[in-house]
Amino acid sequence: MFGIENLWLFIISGLLLNISPGPDTVLIVSRSASQGWRAGLVAVAGIGTGVFVHIFAAALGVSALLATSATAFTLVKLAGAAYLVYLGVKMLLAKPAEHGVVVQQVSSASFRSIFLQGFVTNVLNPKVALFFLAFVPQFIAVDAANKALAFVILGFIFNVNGMLWCVFLAVSAGFAGKKMKVSPLVAQWLNKSMGALFVALGVKLALADQR
């Protein structure tokens, strides 16, 4: 249907890929553990929205520019890496009082900031765009009548599966953080560890090549 082949294989492969830890996992777990599961779900919404941008860009052929232009790839890559490092440094320099306890009431401004973090970390990661260009077409028939539509449908399925996993992470980390009643010292240590991981991920992205 719609020129899609081996749908179940695509779904299973997508689930395994989504479970693999990365910047999204770090952001969701850190937000849920320090600010509650609602903050984690807002991060999930931002991440999912960012992935949809890549899906439609790839379907329209925009992402192909990143695959063929070294300059475009490098610019987007460095912007994404800089943002990840910025988030990491911000967490490393955060005062203990900001993360001493789990915060259940988060302001609307904080929710907007969390959403944008999830959104921007995905949109500015060219590896996500190249992944869709390399992975999704393998499940679209060569003679498909509308390849762009098939691409969007597969991308939607992949993203929904990923968001379901992310929702599970957010709720689990949120309730675990609340139940454990982490001390201010441990919470500060966890936050700085997450910050260091973000910096490392930013450096890794900056050094990534186009392949």
mmCIF file with all atom_site columns, N, CA and C in Angstrom, residues 49-67 76 119 122-126 128-133 136 147-148 151-152 155-156:
data_model
loop_
_atom_site.group_PDB
_atom_site.id
_atom_site.type_symbol
_atom_site.label_atom_id
_atom_site.label_alt_id
_atom_site.label_comp_id
_atom_site.label_asym_id
_atom_site.label_entity_id
_atom_site.label_seq_id
_atom_site.pdbx_PDB_ins_code
_atom_site.Cartn_x
_atom_site.Cartn_y
_atom_site.Cartn_z
_atom_site.occupancy
_atom_site.B_iso_or_equiv
_atom_site.pdbx_formal_charge
_atom_site.auth_seq_id
_atom_site.auth_comp_id
_atom_site.auth_asym_id
_atom_site.auth_atom_id
_atom_site.pdbx_PDB_model_num
ATOM 1   N N  . THR A 1 49  ? 8.432  17.158 17.285 1.00 0.00 ? 49  THR A N  1
ATOM 2   C CA . THR A 1 49  ? 8.193  18.219 16.312 1.00 0.00 ? 49  THR A CA 1
ATOM 3   C C  . THR A 1 49  ? 9.425  18.446 15.445 1.00 0.00 ? 49  THR A C  1
ATOM 4   N N  . GLY A 1 50  ? 10.594 18.415 16.075 1.00 0.00 ? 50  GLY A N  1
ATOM 5   C CA . GLY A 1 50  ? 11.832 18.580 15.323 1.00 0.00 ? 50  GLY A CA 1
ATOM 6   C C  . GLY A 1 50  ? 12.049 17.464 14.315 1.00 0.00 ? 50  GLY A C  1
ATOM 7   N N  . VAL A 1 51  ? 11.691 16.245 14.698 1.00 0.00 ? 51  VAL A N  1
ATOM 8   C CA . VAL A 1 51  ? 11.833 15.108 13.780 1.00 0.00 ? 51  VAL A CA 1
ATOM 9   C C  . VAL A 1 51  ? 10.890 15.261 12.593 1.00 0.00 ? 51  VAL A C  1
ATOM 10  N N  . PHE A 1 52  ? 9.681  15.762 12.843 1.00 0.00 ? 52  PHE A N  1
ATOM 11  C CA . PHE A 1 52  ? 8.731  15.979 11.747 1.00 0.00 ? 52  PHE A CA 1
ATOM 12  C C  . PHE A 1 52  ? 9.290  16.973 10.722 1.00 0.00 ? 52  PHE A C  1
ATOM 13  N N  . VAL A 1 53  ? 10.034 17.962 11.192 1.00 0.00 ? 53  VAL A N  1
ATOM 14  C CA . VAL A 1 53  ? 10.662 18.918 10.270 1.00 0.00 ? 53  VAL A CA 1
ATOM 15  C C  . VAL A 1 53  ? 11.601 18.173 9.326  1.00 0.00 ? 53  VAL A C  1
ATOM 16  N N  . HIS A 1 54  ? 12.402 17.252 9.868  1.00 0.00 ? 54  HIS A N  1
ATOM 17  C CA . HIS A 1 54  ? 13.325 16.475 9.044  1.00 0.00 ? 54  HIS A CA 1
ATOM 18  C C  . HIS A 1 54  ? 12.578 15.566 8.074  1.00 0.00 ? 54  HIS A C  1
ATOM 19  N N  . ILE A 1 55  ? 11.477 14.998 8.534  1.00 0.00 ? 55  ILE A N  1
ATOM 20  C CA . ILE A 1 55  ? 10.707 14.086 7.683  1.00 0.00 ? 55  ILE A CA 1
ATOM 21  C C  . ILE A 1 55  ? 10.188 14.813 6.450  1.00 0.00 ? 55  ILE A C  1
ATOM 22  N N  . PHE A 1 56  ? 9.539  15.957 6.671  1.00 0.00 ? 56  PHE A N  1
ATOM 23  C CA . PHE A 1 56  ? 8.971  16.697 5.547  1.00 0.00 ? 56  PHE A CA 1
ATOM 24  C C  . PHE A 1 56  ? 10.068 17.301 4.672  1.00 0.00 ? 56  PHE A C  1
ATOM 25  N N  . ALA A 1 57  ? 11.169 17.723 5.293  1.00 0.00 ? 57  ALA A N  1
ATOM 26  C CA . ALA A 1 57  ? 12.284 18.266 4.511  1.00 0.00 ? 57  ALA A CA 1
ATOM 27  C C  . ALA A 1 57  ? 12.880 17.197 3.609  1.00 0.00 ? 57  ALA A C  1
ATOM 28  N N  . ALA A 1 58  ? 13.027 15.990 4.154  1.00 0.00 ? 58  ALA A N  1
ATOM 29  C CA . ALA A 1 58  ? 13.584 14.895 3.359  1.00 0.00 ? 58  ALA A CA 1
ATOM 30  C C  . ALA A 1 58  ? 12.624 14.502 2.237  1.00 0.00 ? 58  ALA A C  1
ATOM 31  N N  . ALA A 1 59  ? 11.319 14.462 2.555  1.00 0.00 ? 59  ALA A N  1
ATOM 32  C CA . ALA A 1 59  ? 10.325 14.100 1.539  1.00 0.00 ? 59  ALA A CA 1
ATOM 33  C C  . ALA A 1 59  ? 10.304 15.108 0.404  1.00 0.00 ? 59  ALA A C  1
ATOM 34  N N  . LEU A 1 60  ? 10.544 16.370 0.726  1.00 0.00 ? 60  LEU A N  1
ATOM 35  C CA . LEU A 1 60  ? 10.542 17.416 -0.297 1.00 0.00 ? 60  LEU A CA 1
ATOM 36  C C  . LEU A 1 60  ? 11.884 17.551 -1.001 1.00 0.00 ? 60  LEU A C  1
ATOM 37  N N  . GLY A 1 61  ? 12.873 16.829 -0.522 1.00 0.00 ? 61  GLY A N  1
ATOM 38  C CA . GLY A 1 61  ? 14.185 16.880 -1.160 1.00 0.00 ? 61  GLY A CA 1
ATOM 39  C C  . GLY A 1 61  ? 15.121 17.913 -0.574 1.00 0.00 ? 61  GLY A C  1
ATOM 40  N N  . VAL A 1 62  ? 14.656 18.666 0.434  1.00 0.00 ? 62  VAL A N  1
ATOM 41  C CA . VAL A 1 62  ? 15.500 19.703 1.024  1.00 0.00 ? 62  VAL A CA 1
ATOM 42  C C  . VAL A 1 62  ? 16.720 19.090 1.711  1.00 0.00 ? 62  VAL A C  1
ATOM 43  N N  . SER A 1 63  ? 16.513 17.969 2.405  1.00 0.00 ? 63  SER A N  1
ATOM 44  C CA . SER A 1 63  ? 17.611 17.349 3.135  1.00 0.00 ? 63  SER A CA 1
ATOM 45  C C  . SER A 1 63  ? 18.688 16.809 2.208  1.00 0.00 ? 63  SER A C  1
ATOM 46  N N  . ALA A 1 64  ? 18.323 16.602 0.941  1.00 0.00 ? 64  ALA A N  1
ATOM 47  C CA . ALA A 1 64  ? 19.326 16.127 -0.010 1.00 0.00 ? 64  ALA A CA 1
ATOM 48  C C  . ALA A 1 64  ? 20.468 17.130 -0.145 1.00 0.00 ? 64  ALA A C  1
ATOM 49  N N  . LEU A 1 65  ? 20.171 18.388 0.124  1.00 0.00 ? 65  LEU A N  1
ATOM 50  C CA . LEU A 1 65  ? 21.198 19.427 0.074  1.00 0.00 ? 65  LEU A CA 1
ATOM 51  C C  . LEU A 1 65  ? 22.300 19.145 1.087  1.00 0.00 ? 65  LEU A C  1
ATOM 52  N N  . LEU A 1 66  ? 21.906 18.663 2.269  1.00 0.00 ? 66  LEU A N  1
ATOM 53  C CA . LEU A 1 66  ? 22.881 18.356 3.307  1.00 0.00 ? 66  LEU A CA 1
ATOM 54  C C  . LEU A 1 66  ? 23.760 17.177 2.897  1.00 0.00 ? 66  LEU A C  1
ATOM 55  N N  . ALA A 1 67  ? 23.182 16.284 2.101  1.00 0.00 ? 67  ALA A N  1
ATOM 56  C CA . ALA A 1 67  ? 23.940 15.111 1.680  1.00 0.00 ? 67  ALA A CA 1
ATOM 57  C C  . ALA A 1 67  ? 24.912 15.428 0.547  1.00 0.00 ? 67  ALA A C  1
ATOM 58  N N  . VAL A 1 76  ? 25.245 23.481 9.406  1.00 0.00 ? 76  VAL A N  1
ATOM 59  C CA . VAL A 1 76  ? 24.191 22.945 10.278 1.00 0.00 ? 76  VAL A CA 1
ATOM 60  C C  . VAL A 1 76  ? 24.804 22.127 11.406 1.00 0.00 ? 76  VAL A C  1
ATOM 61  N N  . PHE A 1 119 ? 13.260 20.690 20.363 1.00 0.00 ? 119 PHE A N  1
ATOM 62  C CA . PHE A 1 119 ? 13.064 21.004 18.946 1.00 0.00 ? 119 PHE A CA 1
ATOM 63  C C  . PHE A 1 119 ? 14.383 21.348 18.266 1.00 0.00 ? 119 PHE A C  1
ATOM 64  N N  . ASN A 1 122 ? 17.136 18.659 17.649 1.00 0.00 ? 122 ASN A N  1
ATOM 65  C CA . ASN A 1 122 ? 16.853 17.772 16.520 1.00 0.00 ? 122 ASN A CA 1
ATOM 66  C C  . ASN A 1 122 ? 17.016 18.473 15.188 1.00 0.00 ? 122 ASN A C  1
ATOM 67  N N  . VAL A 1 123 ? 16.446 19.658 15.057 1.00 0.00 ? 123 VAL A N  1
ATOM 68  C CA . VAL A 1 123 ? 16.491 20.382 13.790 1.00 0.00 ? 123 VAL A CA 1
ATOM 69  C C  . VAL A 1 123 ? 17.927 20.699 13.385 1.00 0.00 ? 123 VAL A C  1
ATOM 70  N N  . LEU A 1 124 ? 18.780 20.999 14.349 1.00 0.00 ? 124 LEU A N  1
ATOM 71  C CA . LEU A 1 124 ? 20.166 21.361 14.051 1.00 0.00 ? 124 LEU A CA 1
ATOM 72  C C  . LEU A 1 124 ? 21.117 20.164 14.036 1.00 0.00 ? 124 LEU A C  1
ATOM 73  N N  . ASN A 1 125 ? 20.561 18.977 13.949 1.00 0.00 ? 125 ASN A N  1
ATOM 74  C CA . ASN A 1 125 ? 21.403 17.781 13.860 1.00 0.00 ? 125 ASN A CA 1
ATOM 75  C C  . ASN A 1 125 ? 21.290 17.208 12.447 1.00 0.00 ? 125 ASN A C  1
ATOM 76  N N  . PRO A 1 126 ? 22.262 17.481 11.566 1.00 0.00 ? 126 PRO A N  1
ATOM 77  C CA . PRO A 1 126 ? 22.180 17.009 10.176 1.00 0.00 ? 126 PRO A CA 1
ATOM 78  C C  . PRO A 1 126 ? 22.211 15.497 10.053 1.00 0.00 ? 126 PRO A C  1
ATOM 79  N N  . VAL A 1 128 ? 20.379 13.489 11.631 1.00 0.00 ? 128 VAL A N  1
ATOM 80  C CA . VAL A 1 128 ? 18.992 13.027 11.606 1.00 0.00 ? 128 VAL A CA 1
ATOM 81  C C  . VAL A 1 128 ? 18.458 13.082 10.180 1.00 0.00 ? 128 VAL A C  1
ATOM 82  N N  . ALA A 1 129 ? 18.754 14.187 9.489  1.00 0.00 ? 129 ALA A N  1
ATOM 83  C CA . ALA A 1 129 ? 18.307 14.338 8.103  1.00 0.00 ? 129 ALA A CA 1
ATOM 84  C C  . ALA A 1 129 ? 18.913 13.263 7.217  1.00 0.00 ? 129 ALA A C  1
ATOM 85  N N  . LEU A 1 130 ? 20.208 13.025 7.363  1.00 0.00 ? 130 LEU A N  1
ATOM 86  C CA . LEU A 1 130 ? 20.884 12.023 6.543  1.00 0.00 ? 130 LEU A CA 1
ATOM 87  C C  . LEU A 1 130 ? 20.393 10.619 6.874  1.00 0.00 ? 130 LEU A C  1
ATOM 88  N N  . PHE A 1 131 ? 20.024 10.401 8.132  1.00 0.00 ? 131 PHE A N  1
ATOM 89  C CA . PHE A 1 131 ? 19.490 9.097  8.521  1.00 0.00 ? 131 PHE A CA 1
ATOM 90  C C  . PHE A 1 131 ? 18.198 8.805  7.758  1.00 0.00 ? 131 PHE A C  1
ATOM 91  N N  . PHE A 1 132 ? 17.296 9.777  7.714  1.00 0.00 ? 132 PHE A N  1
ATOM 92  C CA . PHE A 1 132 ? 16.034 9.558  7.011  1.00 0.00 ? 132 PHE A CA 1
ATOM 93  C C  . PHE A 1 132 ? 16.268 9.326  5.522  1.00 0.00 ? 132 PHE A C  1
ATOM 94  N N  . LEU A 1 133 ? 17.210 10.056 4.955  1.00 0.00 ? 133 LEU A N  1
ATOM 95  C CA . LEU A 1 133 ? 17.505 9.886  3.527  1.00 0.00 ? 133 LEU A CA 1
ATOM 96  C C  . LEU A 1 133 ? 18.086 8.500  3.237  1.00 0.00 ? 133 LEU A C  1
ATOM 97  N N  . VAL A 1 136 ? 14.894 5.362  5.296  1.00 0.00 ? 136 VAL A N  1
ATOM 98  C CA . VAL A 1 136 ? 13.499 5.243  4.861  1.00 0.00 ? 136 VAL A CA 1
ATOM 99  C C  . VAL A 1 136 ? 13.340 4.757  3.415  1.00 0.00 ? 136 VAL A C  1
ATOM 100 N N  . LYS A 1 147 ? 6.310  8.559  -4.203 1.00 0.00 ? 147 LYS A N  1
ATOM 101 C CA . LYS A 1 147 ? 7.381  8.256  -3.248 1.00 0.00 ? 147 LYS A CA 1
ATOM 102 C C  . LYS A 1 147 ? 7.405  9.229  -2.077 1.00 0.00 ? 147 LYS A C  1
ATOM 103 N N  . ALA A 1 148 ? 7.078  10.502 -2.338 1.00 0.00 ? 148 ALA A N  1
ATOM 104 C CA . ALA A 1 148 ? 7.079  11.498 -1.267 1.00 0.00 ? 148 ALA A CA 1
ATOM 105 C C  . ALA A 1 148 ? 6.030  11.152 -0.216 1.00 0.00 ? 148 ALA A C  1
ATOM 106 N N  . PHE A 1 151 ? 7.184  8.246  1.803  1.00 0.00 ? 151 PHE A N  1
ATOM 107 C CA . PHE A 1 151 ? 8.246  8.698  2.705  1.00 0.00 ? 151 PHE A CA 1
ATOM 108 C C  . PHE A 1 151 ? 7.628  9.348  3.950  1.00 0.00 ? 151 PHE A C  1
ATOM 109 N N  . VAL A 1 152 ? 6.638  10.220 3.759  1.00 0.00 ? 152 VAL A N  1
ATOM 110 C CA . VAL A 1 152 ? 5.997  10.901 4.882  1.00 0.00 ? 152 VAL A CA 1
ATOM 111 C C  . VAL A 1 152 ? 5.286  9.902  5.791  1.00 0.00 ? 152 VAL A C  1
ATOM 112 N N  . GLY A 1 155 ? 7.899  8.026  7.718  1.00 0.00 ? 155 GLY A N  1
ATOM 113 C CA . GLY A 1 155 ? 8.491  8.931  8.696  1.00 0.00 ? 155 GLY A CA 1
ATOM 114 C C  . GLY A 1 155 ? 7.567  9.167  9.870  1.00 0.00 ? 155 GLY A C  1
ATOM 115 N N  . PHE A 1 156 ? 6.269  9.290  9.573  1.00 0.00 ? 156 PHE A N  1
ATOM 116 C CA . PHE A 1 156 ? 5.274  9.489  10.636 1.00 0.00 ? 156 PHE A CA 1
ATOM 117 C C  . PHE A 1 156 ? 5.246  8.273  11.563 1.00 0.00 ? 156 PHE A C  1
#
